[in-house]
PDB file of C-alpha atoms in Angstrom:
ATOM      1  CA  UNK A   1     146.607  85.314 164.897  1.00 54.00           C
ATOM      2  CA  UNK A   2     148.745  83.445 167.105  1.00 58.00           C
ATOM      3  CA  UNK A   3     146.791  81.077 168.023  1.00 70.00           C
ATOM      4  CA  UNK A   4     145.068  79.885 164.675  1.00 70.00           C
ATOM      5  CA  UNK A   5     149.351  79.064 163.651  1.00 72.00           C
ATOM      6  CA  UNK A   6     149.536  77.079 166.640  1.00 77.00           C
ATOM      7  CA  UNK A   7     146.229  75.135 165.421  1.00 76.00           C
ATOM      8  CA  UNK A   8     146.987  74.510 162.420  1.00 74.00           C
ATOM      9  CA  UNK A   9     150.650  73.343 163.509  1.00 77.00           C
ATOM     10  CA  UNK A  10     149.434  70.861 166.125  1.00 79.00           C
ATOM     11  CA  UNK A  11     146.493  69.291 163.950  1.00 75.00           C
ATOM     12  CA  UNK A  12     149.030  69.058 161.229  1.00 79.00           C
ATOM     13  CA  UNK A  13     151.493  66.907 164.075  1.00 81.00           C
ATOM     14  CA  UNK A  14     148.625  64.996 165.206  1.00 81.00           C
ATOM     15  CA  UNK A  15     147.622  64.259 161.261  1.00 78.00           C
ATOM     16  CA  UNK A  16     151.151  62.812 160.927  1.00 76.00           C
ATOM     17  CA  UNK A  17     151.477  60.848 164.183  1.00 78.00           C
ATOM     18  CA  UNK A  18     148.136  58.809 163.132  1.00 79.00           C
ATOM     19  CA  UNK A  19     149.325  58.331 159.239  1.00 80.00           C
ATOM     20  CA  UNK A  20     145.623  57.987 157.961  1.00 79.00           C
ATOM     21  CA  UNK A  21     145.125  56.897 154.404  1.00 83.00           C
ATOM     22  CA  UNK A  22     144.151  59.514 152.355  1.00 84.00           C
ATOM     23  CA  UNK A  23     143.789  57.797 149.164  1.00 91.00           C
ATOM     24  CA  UNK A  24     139.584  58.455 149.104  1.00 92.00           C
ATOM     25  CA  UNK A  25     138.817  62.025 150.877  1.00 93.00           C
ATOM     26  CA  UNK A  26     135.317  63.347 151.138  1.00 94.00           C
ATOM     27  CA  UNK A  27     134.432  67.323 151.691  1.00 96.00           C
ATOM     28  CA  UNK A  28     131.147  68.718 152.746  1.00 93.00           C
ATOM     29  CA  UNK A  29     129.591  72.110 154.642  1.00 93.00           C
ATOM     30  CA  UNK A  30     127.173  72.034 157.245  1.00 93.00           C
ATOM     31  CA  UNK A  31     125.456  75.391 157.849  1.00 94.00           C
ATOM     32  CA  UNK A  32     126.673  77.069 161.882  1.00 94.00           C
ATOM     33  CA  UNK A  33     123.436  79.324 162.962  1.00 93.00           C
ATOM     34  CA  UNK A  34     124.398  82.404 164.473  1.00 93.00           C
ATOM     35  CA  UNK A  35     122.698  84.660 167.148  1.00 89.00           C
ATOM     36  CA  UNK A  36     120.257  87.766 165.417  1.00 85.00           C
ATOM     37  CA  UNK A  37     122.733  90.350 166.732  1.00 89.00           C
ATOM     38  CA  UNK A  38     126.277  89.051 164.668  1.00 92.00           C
ATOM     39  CA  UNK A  39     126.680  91.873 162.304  1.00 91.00           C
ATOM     40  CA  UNK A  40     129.319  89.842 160.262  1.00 92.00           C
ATOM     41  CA  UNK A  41     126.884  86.488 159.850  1.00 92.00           C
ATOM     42  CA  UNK A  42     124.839  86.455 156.103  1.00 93.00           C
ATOM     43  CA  UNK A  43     121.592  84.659 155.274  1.00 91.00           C
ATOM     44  CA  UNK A  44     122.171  81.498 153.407  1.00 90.00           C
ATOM     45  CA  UNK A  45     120.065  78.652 152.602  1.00 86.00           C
ATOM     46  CA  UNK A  46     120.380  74.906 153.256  1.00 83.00           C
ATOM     47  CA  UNK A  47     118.136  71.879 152.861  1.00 77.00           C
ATOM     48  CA  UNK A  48     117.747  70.911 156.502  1.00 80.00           C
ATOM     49  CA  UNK A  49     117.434  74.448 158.446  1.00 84.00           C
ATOM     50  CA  UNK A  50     115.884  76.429 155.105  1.00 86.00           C
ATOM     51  CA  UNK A  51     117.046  79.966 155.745  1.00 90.00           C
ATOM     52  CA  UNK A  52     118.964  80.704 158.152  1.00 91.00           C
ATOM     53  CA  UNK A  53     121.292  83.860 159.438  1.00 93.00           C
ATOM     54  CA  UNK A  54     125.106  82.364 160.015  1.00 94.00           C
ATOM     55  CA  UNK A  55     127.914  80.708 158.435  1.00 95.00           C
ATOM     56  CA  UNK A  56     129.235  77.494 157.483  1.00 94.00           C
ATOM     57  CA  UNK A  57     131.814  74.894 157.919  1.00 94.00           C
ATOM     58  CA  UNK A  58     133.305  73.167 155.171  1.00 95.00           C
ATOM     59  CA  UNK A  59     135.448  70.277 156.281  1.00 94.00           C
ATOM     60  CA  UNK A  60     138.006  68.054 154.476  1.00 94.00           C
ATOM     61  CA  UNK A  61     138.227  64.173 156.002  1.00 93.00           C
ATOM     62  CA  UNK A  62     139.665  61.275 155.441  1.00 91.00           C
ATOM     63  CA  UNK A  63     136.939  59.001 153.496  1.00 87.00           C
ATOM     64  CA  UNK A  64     138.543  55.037 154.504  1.00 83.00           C
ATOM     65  CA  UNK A  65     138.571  53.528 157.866  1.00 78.00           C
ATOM     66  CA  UNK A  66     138.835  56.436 160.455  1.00 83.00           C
ATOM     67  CA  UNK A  67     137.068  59.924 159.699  1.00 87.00           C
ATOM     68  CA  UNK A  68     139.820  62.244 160.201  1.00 88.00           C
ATOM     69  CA  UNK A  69     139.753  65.672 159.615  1.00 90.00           C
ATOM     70  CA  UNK A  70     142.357  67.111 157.505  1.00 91.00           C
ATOM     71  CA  UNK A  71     141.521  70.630 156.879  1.00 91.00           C
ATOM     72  CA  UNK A  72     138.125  73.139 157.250  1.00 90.00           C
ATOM     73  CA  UNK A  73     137.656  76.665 155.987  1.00 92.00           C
ATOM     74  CA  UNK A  74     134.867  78.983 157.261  1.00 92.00           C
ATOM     75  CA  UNK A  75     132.440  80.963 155.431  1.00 94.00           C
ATOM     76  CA  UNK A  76     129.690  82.926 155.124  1.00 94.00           C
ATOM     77  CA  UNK A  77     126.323  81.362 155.175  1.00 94.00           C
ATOM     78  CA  UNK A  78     125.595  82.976 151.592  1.00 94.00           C
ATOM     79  CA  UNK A  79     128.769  81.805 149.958  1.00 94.00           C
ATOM     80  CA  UNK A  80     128.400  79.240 147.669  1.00 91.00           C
ATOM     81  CA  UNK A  81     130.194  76.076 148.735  1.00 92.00           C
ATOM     82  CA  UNK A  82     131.542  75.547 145.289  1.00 92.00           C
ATOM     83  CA  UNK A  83     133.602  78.248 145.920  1.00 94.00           C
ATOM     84  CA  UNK A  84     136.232  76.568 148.761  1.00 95.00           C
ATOM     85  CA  UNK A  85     138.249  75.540 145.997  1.00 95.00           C
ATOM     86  CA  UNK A  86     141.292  75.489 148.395  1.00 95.00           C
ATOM     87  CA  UNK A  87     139.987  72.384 150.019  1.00 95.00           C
ATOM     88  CA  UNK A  88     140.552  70.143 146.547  1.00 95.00           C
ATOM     89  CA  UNK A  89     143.978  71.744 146.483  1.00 96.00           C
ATOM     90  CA  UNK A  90     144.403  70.370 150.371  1.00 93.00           C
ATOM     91  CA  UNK A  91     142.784  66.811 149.512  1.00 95.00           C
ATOM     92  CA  UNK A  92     145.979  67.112 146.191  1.00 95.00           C
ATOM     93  CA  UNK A  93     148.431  67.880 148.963  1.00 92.00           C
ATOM     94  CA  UNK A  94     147.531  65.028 151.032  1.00 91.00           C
ATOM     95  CA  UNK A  95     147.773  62.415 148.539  1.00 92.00           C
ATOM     96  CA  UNK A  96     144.086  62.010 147.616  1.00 94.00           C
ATOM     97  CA  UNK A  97     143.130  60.203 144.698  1.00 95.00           C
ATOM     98  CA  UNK A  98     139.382  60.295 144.579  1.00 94.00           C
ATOM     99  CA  UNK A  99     137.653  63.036 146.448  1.00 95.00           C
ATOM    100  CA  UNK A 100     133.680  62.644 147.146  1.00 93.00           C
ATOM    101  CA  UNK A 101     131.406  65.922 147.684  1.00 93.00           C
ATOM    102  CA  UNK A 102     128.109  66.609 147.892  1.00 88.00           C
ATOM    103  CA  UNK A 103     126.279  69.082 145.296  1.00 87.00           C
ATOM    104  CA  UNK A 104     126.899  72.225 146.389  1.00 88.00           C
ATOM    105  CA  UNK A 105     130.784  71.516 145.187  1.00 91.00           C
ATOM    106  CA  UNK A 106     129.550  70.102 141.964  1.00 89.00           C
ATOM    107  CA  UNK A 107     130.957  72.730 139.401  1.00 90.00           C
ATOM    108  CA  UNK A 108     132.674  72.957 136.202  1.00 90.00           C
ATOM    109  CA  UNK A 109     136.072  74.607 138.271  1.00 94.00           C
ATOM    110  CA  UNK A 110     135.813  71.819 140.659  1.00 94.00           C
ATOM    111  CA  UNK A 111     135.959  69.101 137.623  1.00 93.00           C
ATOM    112  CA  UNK A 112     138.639  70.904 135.985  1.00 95.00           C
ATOM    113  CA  UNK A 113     140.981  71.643 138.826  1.00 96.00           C
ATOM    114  CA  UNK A 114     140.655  67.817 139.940  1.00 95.00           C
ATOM    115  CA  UNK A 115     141.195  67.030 136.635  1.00 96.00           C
ATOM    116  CA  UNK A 116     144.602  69.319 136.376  1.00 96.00           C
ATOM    117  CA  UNK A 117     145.272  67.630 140.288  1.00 96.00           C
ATOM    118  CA  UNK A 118     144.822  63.758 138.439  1.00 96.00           C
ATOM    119  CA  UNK A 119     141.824  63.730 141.506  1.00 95.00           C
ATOM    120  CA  UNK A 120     139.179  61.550 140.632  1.00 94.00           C
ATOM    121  CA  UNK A 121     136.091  63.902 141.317  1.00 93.00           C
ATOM    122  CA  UNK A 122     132.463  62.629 142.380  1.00 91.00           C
ATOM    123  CA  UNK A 123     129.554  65.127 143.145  1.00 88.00           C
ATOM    124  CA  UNK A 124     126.266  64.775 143.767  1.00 81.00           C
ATOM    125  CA  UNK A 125     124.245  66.431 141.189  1.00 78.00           C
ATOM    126  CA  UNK A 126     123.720  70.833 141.824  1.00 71.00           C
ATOM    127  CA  UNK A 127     119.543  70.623 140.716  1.00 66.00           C
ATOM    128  CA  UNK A 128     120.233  74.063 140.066  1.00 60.00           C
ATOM    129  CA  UNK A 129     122.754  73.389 137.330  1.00 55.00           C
ATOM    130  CA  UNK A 130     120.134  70.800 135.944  1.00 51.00           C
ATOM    131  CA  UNK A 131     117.300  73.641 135.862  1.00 52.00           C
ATOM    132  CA  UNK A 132     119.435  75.663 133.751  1.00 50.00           C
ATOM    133  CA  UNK A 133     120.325  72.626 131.366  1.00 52.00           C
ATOM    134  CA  UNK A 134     116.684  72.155 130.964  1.00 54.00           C
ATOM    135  CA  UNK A 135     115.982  75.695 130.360  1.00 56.00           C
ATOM    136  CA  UNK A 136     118.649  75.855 127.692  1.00 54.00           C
ATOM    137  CA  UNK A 137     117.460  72.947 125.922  1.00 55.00           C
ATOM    138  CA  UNK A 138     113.829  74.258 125.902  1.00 58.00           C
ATOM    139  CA  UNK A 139     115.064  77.758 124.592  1.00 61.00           C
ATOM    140  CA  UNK A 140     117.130  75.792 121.525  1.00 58.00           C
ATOM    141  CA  UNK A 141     114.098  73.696 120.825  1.00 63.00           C
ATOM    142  CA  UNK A 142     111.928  76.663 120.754  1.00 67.00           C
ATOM    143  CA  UNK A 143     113.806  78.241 118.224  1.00 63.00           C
ATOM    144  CA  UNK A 144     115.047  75.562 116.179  1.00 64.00           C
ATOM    145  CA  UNK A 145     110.472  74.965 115.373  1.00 66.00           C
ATOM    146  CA  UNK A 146     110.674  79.015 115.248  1.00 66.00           C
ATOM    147  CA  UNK A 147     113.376  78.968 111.953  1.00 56.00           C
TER     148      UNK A 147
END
């Protein structure tokens, strides 16, 4: 569209006028609620709403002094946010050298990619992944006494 070009053209002149410093960048989603009759909108879950029927916002800022907003991608509400990749590749592009998420970015592709990018990468801790650790260990344990 038309109009989403001329968006992303002015916030990318308005990003250059005020120079931020983009050395530390933080990303995070928050979950967008959606009316019941939006056809396109997916149940997702969140920690504050539970779940809900909509979509989220995942947003790119600048982490020191100011909070400016560099870039933000859209999704469904039951995409996983670990899969907005293109936002690490944005924080690379503007110079970032440490980029801070919250858990629901915390994956392996995310530690790689940052680590191909030379992006120091801090996450909060996915429970989820830390379930499955746990599991894994139990299973090994279980049949290391079974043999």
């Amino acid at each position: 569209m038309i109009e989403e070009k001329y968006l992303a053209d002015i916030k990318e002149i308005l990003v250059s006028a005020i120079n931020p410093d983009t050395s530390i960048c933080v990303v995070d989603s928050t979950p967008l609620r959606s009316s019941k009759n939006d056809r396109h909108a997916a149940t997702g879950v969140c920690a504050v709403l539970g779940f809900y029927n909509g979509y989220k916002l995942h947003l790119l800022v600048t982490g020191k002094d100011e909070i400016i907003p560099l870039a933000w991608e859209f999704s469904c509400a039951n995409e996983h946010d670990s899969q907005k990749i293109e936002l690490l590749y944005r924080a690379w592009i503007y110079g970032a050298k440490i980029l801070i998420a919250d858990a629901g970015y915390d994956s392996e592709k995310w530690f790689k990619a940052a680590q191909e990018l030379e992006i120091k990468f801090v996450a909060g801790v996915n429970k989820m992944y830390m379930i499955l650790n746990l599991q894994c260990i139990y299973l090994f344990l279980t049949y290391l006494m079974l043999y």
